[in-house]
mmCIF file of C-alpha atoms and ligand atoms in Angstrom:
data_model
loop_
_atom_site.group_PDB
_atom_site.id
_atom_site.type_symbol
_atom_site.label_atom_id
_atom_site.label_comp_id
_atom_site.label_asym_id
_atom_site.label_seq_id
_atom_site.Cartn_x
_atom_site.Cartn_y
_atom_site.Cartn_z
ATOM 1 C CA MET A 193 161.797 197.701 85.646
ATOM 2 C CA GLU A 194 160.334 200.840 85.951
ATOM 3 C CA VAL A 195 159.459 202.395 89.501
ATOM 4 C CA ILE A 196 156.881 205.091 89.956
ATOM 5 C CA LYS A 197 156.346 206.711 93.391
ATOM 6 C CA THR A 198 153.554 209.144 92.773
ATOM 7 C CA THR A 199 149.977 208.346 92.530
ATOM 8 C CA SER A 200 149.800 210.805 89.475
ATOM 9 C CA GLU A 201 152.353 209.053 87.598
ATOM 10 C CA MET A 202 151.172 205.571 88.432
ATOM 11 C CA LEU A 203 147.621 206.812 87.177
ATOM 12 C CA GLU A 204 148.913 208.017 83.945
ATOM 13 C CA TYR A 205 150.892 204.910 83.561
ATOM 14 C CA THR A 206 147.841 202.770 84.043
ATOM 15 C CA VAL A 207 145.753 204.694 81.499
ATOM 16 C CA SER A 208 148.456 204.953 79.075
ATOM 17 C CA GLN A 209 148.493 201.041 78.980
ATOM 18 C CA ARG A 210 144.773 201.022 78.039
ATOM 19 C CA ARG A 211 143.087 202.047 74.839
ATOM 20 C CA SER A 212 141.129 205.084 75.664
ATOM 21 C CA VAL A 213 137.264 204.369 76.613
ATOM 22 C CA GLY A 214 134.855 207.201 77.131
ATOM 23 C CA LEU A 215 131.960 206.309 79.391
ATOM 24 C CA VAL A 216 128.790 208.641 79.544
ATOM 25 C CA PRO A 217 126.602 207.539 82.513
ATOM 26 C CA THR A 218 122.702 208.260 81.898
ATOM 27 C CA MET A 219 119.432 207.356 83.219
ATOM 28 C CA GLY A 220 118.008 207.457 79.460
ATOM 29 C CA ALA A 221 115.236 209.589 78.196
ATOM 30 C CA LEU A 222 118.277 211.403 76.116
ATOM 31 C CA HIS A 223 118.370 215.032 74.922
ATOM 32 C CA GLU A 224 120.811 217.133 73.248
ATOM 33 C CA GLY A 225 122.448 217.534 76.687
ATOM 34 C CA HIS A 226 123.347 213.893 76.831
ATOM 35 C CA LEU A 227 124.333 213.857 73.132
ATOM 36 C CA SER A 228 126.599 216.647 73.810
ATOM 37 C CA LEU A 229 128.915 214.293 76.232
ATOM 38 C CA ILE A 230 128.689 211.469 73.753
ATOM 39 C CA ARG A 231 130.044 213.611 71.058
ATOM 40 C CA GLN A 232 132.802 215.148 73.340
ATOM 41 C CA SER A 233 133.774 211.521 74.025
ATOM 42 C CA LYS A 234 133.858 210.408 70.658
ATOM 43 C CA SER A 235 136.193 213.425 69.898
ATOM 44 C CA GLU A 236 138.448 212.401 72.563
ATOM 45 C CA ASN A 237 138.372 208.241 72.537
ATOM 46 C CA VAL A 238 138.808 205.037 70.694
ATOM 47 C CA LEU A 239 135.469 203.687 72.185
ATOM 48 C CA SER A 240 132.467 205.701 73.585
ATOM 49 C CA VAL A 241 130.179 203.810 75.756
ATOM 50 C CA CYS A 242 126.670 205.263 76.905
ATOM 51 C CA SER A 243 125.146 203.604 80.288
ATOM 52 C CA ILE A 244 121.408 203.927 80.158
ATOM 53 C CA PHE A 245 120.019 202.907 84.119
ATOM 54 C CA VAL A 246 117.623 204.530 86.066
ATOM 55 C CA ASN A 247 119.280 203.886 89.207
ATOM 56 C CA PRO A 248 116.525 202.962 91.840
ATOM 57 C CA ILE A 249 118.781 203.228 94.957
ATOM 58 C CA GLN A 250 119.382 207.224 94.167
ATOM 59 C CA PHE A 251 115.767 207.755 94.342
ATOM 60 C CA ASN A 252 114.264 208.916 97.392
ATOM 61 C CA ASN A 253 110.970 209.799 96.413
ATOM 62 C CA PRO A 254 109.042 206.649 94.922
ATOM 63 C CA ASN A 255 106.709 209.033 92.606
ATOM 64 C CA ASP A 256 109.772 210.437 90.750
ATOM 65 C CA PHE A 257 111.288 207.102 90.235
ATOM 66 C CA ALA A 258 107.858 205.667 89.021
ATOM 67 C CA LYS A 259 107.361 208.733 86.727
ATOM 68 C CA TYR A 260 110.914 208.877 85.518
ATOM 69 C CA PRO A 261 110.607 208.669 81.442
ATOM 70 C CA ASN A 262 111.472 205.618 79.721
ATOM 71 C CA THR A 263 112.029 206.264 76.174
ATOM 72 C CA LEU A 264 114.749 203.219 75.313
ATOM 73 C CA ASP A 265 113.943 202.757 71.682
ATOM 74 C CA ASN A 266 114.373 206.425 70.972
ATOM 75 C CA ASP A 267 117.506 206.725 72.952
ATOM 76 C CA MET A 268 118.713 203.932 70.865
ATOM 77 C CA ALA A 269 118.155 205.542 67.738
ATOM 78 C CA MET A 270 119.606 208.609 68.998
ATOM 79 C CA LEU A 271 122.881 207.016 70.080
ATOM 80 C CA GLU A 272 122.967 204.986 66.956
ATOM 81 C CA ASN A 273 123.003 208.452 64.958
ATOM 82 C CA THR A 274 125.585 210.272 67.067
ATOM 83 C CA GLY A 275 127.906 207.275 66.558
ATOM 84 C CA CYS A 276 127.944 205.825 70.172
ATOM 85 C CA ASP A 277 129.773 202.492 70.020
ATOM 86 C CA LEU A 278 128.383 200.937 73.154
ATOM 87 C CA VAL A 279 125.342 201.029 75.171
ATOM 88 C CA PHE A 280 125.200 199.441 78.375
ATOM 89 C CA ALA A 281 121.506 199.094 79.510
ATOM 90 C CA PRO A 282 121.111 196.640 82.489
ATOM 91 C CA SER A 283 117.826 195.910 84.395
ATOM 92 C CA ALA A 284 117.885 196.743 88.069
ATOM 93 C CA LYS A 285 118.309 192.924 89.023
ATOM 94 C CA GLU A 286 121.376 192.648 86.824
ATOM 95 C CA MET A 287 122.884 195.544 88.751
ATOM 96 C CA TYR A 288 121.922 194.720 92.311
ATOM 97 C CA GLN A 289 121.781 190.992 92.853
ATOM 98 C CA SER A 290 120.796 192.129 96.533
ATOM 99 C CA LEU A 291 120.529 195.440 98.174
ATOM 100 C CA PRO A 292 123.830 197.275 98.749
ATOM 101 C CA LEU A 293 125.379 197.427 102.116
ATOM 102 C CA LEU A 294 128.043 199.823 101.468
ATOM 103 C CA LYS A 295 127.640 203.283 102.600
ATOM 104 C CA PHE A 296 129.532 206.333 101.611
ATOM 105 C CA ASP A 297 130.018 209.688 103.402
ATOM 106 C CA PHE A 298 130.838 212.630 101.293
ATOM 107 C CA GLY A 299 130.748 215.070 104.521
ATOM 108 C CA HIS A 300 129.427 218.365 103.698
ATOM 109 C CA LEU A 301 129.166 218.006 100.086
ATOM 110 C CA GLU A 302 126.094 215.692 101.088
ATOM 111 C CA THR A 303 124.702 217.627 103.746
ATOM 112 C CA VAL A 304 123.533 220.676 101.506
ATOM 113 C CA MET A 305 121.521 221.307 98.450
ATOM 114 C CA GLU A 306 120.448 217.861 96.872
ATOM 115 C CA GLY A 307 122.001 216.246 99.584
ATOM 116 C CA ALA A 308 119.626 217.897 102.055
ATOM 117 C CA PHE A 309 116.618 217.466 100.330
ATOM 118 C CA ARG A 310 117.358 214.168 98.740
ATOM 119 C CA PRO A 311 118.426 211.708 101.704
ATOM 120 C CA GLY A 312 120.696 208.859 100.528
ATOM 121 C CA HIS A 313 120.743 210.176 96.870
ATOM 122 C CA PHE A 314 124.346 210.626 96.757
ATOM 123 C CA ASN A 315 125.163 207.180 98.471
ATOM 124 C CA GLY A 316 123.072 205.683 95.408
ATOM 125 C CA VAL A 317 124.814 207.732 92.872
ATOM 126 C CA ALA A 318 128.294 206.479 94.327
ATOM 127 C CA ILE A 319 127.498 203.105 94.416
ATOM 128 C CA VAL A 320 126.225 203.018 90.760
ATOM 129 C CA VAL A 321 128.899 205.128 89.437
ATOM 130 C CA SER A 322 131.589 202.871 91.016
ATOM 131 C CA LYS A 323 129.853 199.852 89.539
ATOM 132 C CA LEU A 324 129.509 201.298 86.092
ATOM 133 C CA PHE A 325 133.294 202.219 86.336
ATOM 134 C CA HIS A 326 134.350 198.619 87.361
ATOM 135 C CA LEU A 327 132.088 197.241 84.521
ATOM 136 C CA THR A 328 133.112 199.370 81.598
ATOM 137 C CA ARG A 329 136.440 200.174 82.557
ATOM 138 C CA PRO A 330 136.564 203.651 81.037
ATOM 139 C CA THR A 331 139.848 205.851 80.949
ATOM 140 C CA VAL A 332 137.537 208.915 80.752
ATOM 141 C CA ALA A 333 134.157 209.651 82.159
ATOM 142 C CA TYR A 334 131.762 212.547 81.225
ATOM 143 C CA PHE A 335 129.394 214.366 83.351
ATOM 144 C CA GLY A 336 127.483 217.183 83.007
ATOM 145 C CA GLN A 337 127.757 220.586 84.924
ATOM 146 C CA LYS A 338 123.840 220.584 85.033
ATOM 147 C CA ASP A 339 124.510 218.144 88.265
ATOM 148 C CA LEU A 340 127.210 220.274 89.729
ATOM 149 C CA GLN A 341 126.860 218.673 92.951
ATOM 150 C CA GLN A 342 127.354 215.362 91.658
ATOM 151 C CA THR A 343 130.269 215.959 89.824
ATOM 152 C CA LEU A 344 131.955 217.338 93.088
ATOM 153 C CA VAL A 345 130.739 213.873 94.713
ATOM 154 C CA VAL A 346 132.171 211.722 91.864
ATOM 155 C CA LYS A 347 135.376 213.988 91.922
ATOM 156 C CA ARG A 348 135.909 212.901 95.563
ATOM 157 C CA LEU A 349 135.158 209.324 94.894
ATOM 158 C CA VAL A 350 137.511 208.919 92.011
ATOM 159 C CA GLU A 351 140.188 210.686 94.349
ATOM 160 C CA ASP A 352 139.405 208.938 97.433
ATOM 161 C CA LEU A 353 139.143 205.456 95.668
ATOM 162 C CA GLY A 354 142.061 206.237 93.424
ATOM 163 C CA PHE A 355 140.113 205.134 90.358
ATOM 164 C CA PRO A 356 142.362 205.435 86.980
ATOM 165 C CA ILE A 357 139.862 207.555 85.177
ATOM 166 C CA SER A 358 139.887 211.292 84.462
ATOM 167 C CA LEU A 359 136.961 213.036 84.705
ATOM 168 C CA LYS A 360 135.571 215.794 82.058
ATOM 169 C CA ILE A 361 132.715 218.198 83.039
ATOM 170 C CA CYS A 362 130.633 219.324 79.858
ATOM 171 C CA PRO A 363 128.696 222.680 79.885
ATOM 172 C CA THR A 364 124.989 222.534 80.602
ATOM 173 C CA MET A 365 123.148 222.395 77.158
ATOM 174 C CA ARG A 366 120.004 224.748 77.372
ATOM 175 C CA GLU A 367 116.924 225.341 75.442
ATOM 176 C CA LYS A 368 116.501 228.522 73.481
ATOM 177 C CA ASP A 369 114.624 230.081 76.282
ATOM 178 C CA GLY A 370 117.410 229.396 78.770
ATOM 179 C CA LEU A 371 115.720 226.307 80.288
ATOM 180 C CA ALA A 372 118.242 223.514 81.195
ATOM 181 C CA MET A 373 117.654 220.399 79.147
ATOM 182 C CA SER A 374 116.548 217.726 81.320
ATOM 183 C CA SER A 375 114.707 214.481 80.833
ATOM 184 C CA ARG A 376 112.071 215.427 83.285
ATOM 185 C CA ASN A 377 111.124 218.612 81.086
ATOM 186 C CA VAL A 378 108.765 216.035 79.043
ATOM 187 C CA ARG A 379 106.497 215.579 81.989
ATOM 188 C CA LEU A 380 105.821 219.510 82.346
ATOM 189 C CA THR A 381 102.521 220.744 81.162
ATOM 190 C CA PRO A 382 102.518 223.444 78.301
ATOM 191 C CA ALA A 383 101.496 226.050 81.199
ATOM 192 C CA LEU A 384 104.395 224.810 83.356
ATOM 193 C CA ARG A 385 106.955 224.472 80.713
ATOM 194 C CA SER A 386 106.150 228.145 79.831
ATOM 195 C CA ILE A 387 107.206 229.557 83.405
ATOM 196 C CA ALA A 388 110.063 226.973 83.749
ATOM 197 C CA PRO A 389 112.870 229.345 82.379
ATOM 198 C CA ILE A 390 112.450 231.456 85.415
ATOM 199 C CA LEU A 391 114.878 229.291 87.168
ATOM 200 C CA TYR A 392 117.777 230.460 84.581
ATOM 201 C CA GLN A 393 116.468 233.745 84.565
ATOM 202 C CA GLN A 394 116.803 234.139 88.310
ATOM 203 C CA LEU A 395 120.208 232.412 88.521
ATOM 204 C CA THR A 396 121.524 235.104 85.749
ATOM 205 C CA LEU A 397 119.836 237.994 87.354
ATOM 206 C CA ILE A 398 121.897 236.939 90.587
ATOM 207 C CA ARG A 399 125.185 236.390 88.802
ATOM 208 C CA ASP A 400 124.812 240.127 86.947
ATOM 209 C CA GLY A 401 123.775 241.529 90.470
ATOM 210 C CA ILE A 402 126.745 239.791 92.160
ATOM 211 C CA GLN A 403 129.032 241.085 89.350
ATOM 212 C CA ASN A 404 127.880 244.400 90.157
ATOM 213 C CA ARG A 405 128.624 244.294 93.823
ATOM 214 C CA PHE A 406 124.898 244.262 94.977
ATOM 215 C CA ALA A 407 124.610 242.414 98.346
ATOM 216 C CA ILE A 408 124.308 238.504 97.861
ATOM 217 C CA LEU A 409 121.597 238.099 100.469
ATOM 218 C CA ASP A 410 119.323 240.860 98.986
ATOM 219 C CA LEU A 411 119.818 239.311 95.536
ATOM 220 C CA LYS A 412 118.996 235.857 97.058
ATOM 221 C CA ASN A 413 115.777 237.083 98.882
ATOM 222 C CA LYS A 414 114.675 238.939 95.800
ATOM 223 C CA ALA A 415 115.055 236.056 93.564
ATOM 224 C CA MET A 416 113.137 233.892 96.109
ATOM 225 C CA GLU A 417 110.462 236.132 96.406
ATOM 226 C CA VAL A 418 109.721 236.374 92.540
ATOM 227 C CA ILE A 419 109.616 232.307 92.169
ATOM 228 C CA GLU A 420 107.636 231.914 95.429
ATOM 229 C CA GLN A 421 105.091 233.964 94.037
ATOM 230 C CA LEU A 422 104.122 231.601 91.520
ATOM 231 C CA PRO A 423 101.446 229.184 92.757
ATOM 232 C CA THR A 424 102.457 226.037 90.882
ATOM 233 C CA VAL A 425 106.034 226.550 91.762
ATOM 234 C CA LYS A 426 107.386 225.218 95.259
ATOM 235 C CA LEU A 427 110.902 226.445 95.608
ATOM 236 C CA GLU A 428 113.321 223.867 97.323
ATOM 237 C CA TYR A 429 116.625 225.445 97.786
ATOM 238 C CA LEU A 430 118.453 228.579 95.977
ATOM 239 C CA GLU A 431 122.113 228.605 97.140
ATOM 240 C CA ILE A 432 125.008 231.001 96.650
ATOM 241 C CA ALA A 433 128.127 228.870 97.579
ATOM 242 C CA ASP A 434 132.004 228.309 96.741
ATOM 243 C CA ALA A 435 131.952 226.346 93.583
ATOM 244 C CA ALA A 436 134.349 223.551 94.680
ATOM 245 C CA SER A 437 133.140 222.963 98.467
ATOM 246 C CA LEU A 438 129.624 224.248 98.280
ATOM 247 C CA LEU A 439 130.363 226.251 101.381
ATOM 248 C CA PRO A 440 128.440 229.427 101.770
ATOM 249 C CA ILE A 441 130.159 232.730 100.714
ATOM 250 C CA ASN A 442 129.878 236.431 101.852
ATOM 251 C CA ASP A 443 129.991 239.714 99.772
ATOM 252 C CA SER A 444 133.964 239.576 100.119
ATOM 253 C CA TYR A 445 134.402 236.316 98.624
ATOM 254 C CA THR A 446 136.711 236.031 95.803
ATOM 255 C CA GLY A 447 136.917 232.792 93.258
ATOM 256 C CA ASP A 448 134.224 230.684 91.473
ATOM 257 C CA VAL A 449 130.727 230.933 92.740
ATOM 258 C CA ALA A 450 127.947 228.495 92.289
ATOM 259 C CA ILE A 451 124.379 229.584 92.405
ATOM 260 C CA CYS A 452 122.317 226.421 92.502
ATOM 261 C CA ILE A 453 118.515 226.186 92.449
ATOM 262 C CA ALA A 454 115.887 223.350 92.727
ATOM 263 C CA ALA A 455 112.223 223.795 92.497
ATOM 264 C CA TYR A 456 108.923 221.660 91.928
ATOM 265 C CA PHE A 457 106.740 222.523 89.048
ATOM 266 C CA ASP A 458 103.733 220.631 90.382
ATOM 267 C CA ASP A 459 105.225 217.240 90.901
ATOM 268 C CA VAL A 460 108.221 217.689 88.415
ATOM 269 C CA ARG A 461 111.619 218.550 89.988
ATOM 270 C CA LEU A 462 113.932 220.736 88.253
ATOM 271 C CA ILE A 463 117.545 221.681 89.051
ATOM 272 C CA ASP A 464 119.615 224.318 87.496
ATOM 273 C CA ASN A 465 122.933 226.049 88.405
ATOM 274 C CA ILE A 466 125.473 228.646 87.229
ATOM 275 C CA VAL A 467 129.409 228.901 87.882
ATOM 276 C CA PHE A 468 131.147 232.080 87.446
ATOM 277 C CA TYR A 469 134.166 233.880 88.583
ATOM 278 C CA LYS A 470 133.722 236.565 91.366
ATOM 279 C CA PRO A 471 136.837 239.013 91.211
HETATM 280 P P1 AMP B 59 121.095 211.989 83.557
HETATM 281 O O1 AMP B 59 120.384 210.901 82.361
HETATM 282 O O2 AMP B 59 119.930 213.293 83.926
HETATM 283 O O3 AMP B 59 121.426 211.272 84.986
HETATM 284 O O4 AMP B 59 122.214 212.687 82.995
HETATM 285 C C1 AMP B 59 123.348 212.050 82.564
HETATM 286 C C2 AMP B 59 124.389 212.849 82.605
HETATM 287 O O5 AMP B 59 123.712 214.063 81.610
HETATM 288 C C3 AMP B 59 124.880 213.510 83.794
HETATM 289 O O6 AMP B 59 126.407 213.757 84.017
HETATM 290 C C4 AMP B 59 124.161 214.833 83.538
HETATM 291 O O7 AMP B 59 124.608 216.078 84.269
HETATM 292 C C5 AMP B 59 124.231 215.144 81.872
HETATM 293 N N1 AMP B 59 123.406 216.295 81.586
HETATM 294 C C6 AMP B 59 122.013 216.153 82.051
HETATM 295 N N2 AMP B 59 121.478 217.196 81.257
HETATM 296 C C7 AMP B 59 122.344 217.912 81.060
HETATM 297 C C8 AMP B 59 122.453 219.235 80.011
HETATM 298 N N3 AMP B 59 121.115 220.081 79.819
HETATM 299 N N4 AMP B 59 123.697 219.414 79.475
HETATM 300 C C9 AMP B 59 124.716 218.857 79.685
HETATM 301 N N5 AMP B 59 124.695 217.521 80.354
HETATM 302 C C10 AMP B 59 123.639 216.849 81.074
#
């Protein structure tokens, strides 16, 4: 009989008893960003599962939910071509026989940025991710850095509830002009699409400025000014924070920095971020 006394060994043991299953949770309208996660899963697991579910309980804005693109046939073809083994595409009724009562509280992680502007969002995310974990039983789950705050919330979820799953965070795939790939990009008019790369441009400008020891607040204000000049763009937030805790940083900070941004391009909400080390 074996005896295990540490949680890390217990997790390792549990995972080693199962065949490796990779899960890539998505809301569909797939693009190369999603496929990069599937490819990563395929290279590391016996079985790769992609879930496609536009989770109603993580949307605080009914218009955003109603207009979320649905391209299921195309998604299936893309997944088939990428060699995905299994697609889990449940209906909302299937996932929620009744509205969940459970409430998560992720503390500071859900009171800033996405959490501040999308009340209830991370509670909905945590519930759906937990359900997907229980239903598909992955050994590894793949998430994109594109949704940085989501990765931090899911990390805490896995840690706090002891899910026997390792998380892999994959880099953000971008269009040639720097725009982060997103399912919502298809909703941009040509005029909005042409200005959308401003988000990434400003993120990289701030990063370069910080690396060159310019004052963080000045860099932030300058970027906000540039974006707010655009009449069709409404900046929601631009935050420069510790990449793990999302707490604000000052000029003498050393460590991983996250610069996170969210803005509406007319009624299309886009987010982006970059993470880098500040010596
Ligand atoms: P979504 O369908 O937008 O909920 O995204 C499903 C997963 O794909 C999430 O883990 C996202 O972070 C990830 N993802 C979305 N866009 C990108 C991208 N441009 N590059 C890499 N991963 C992404």
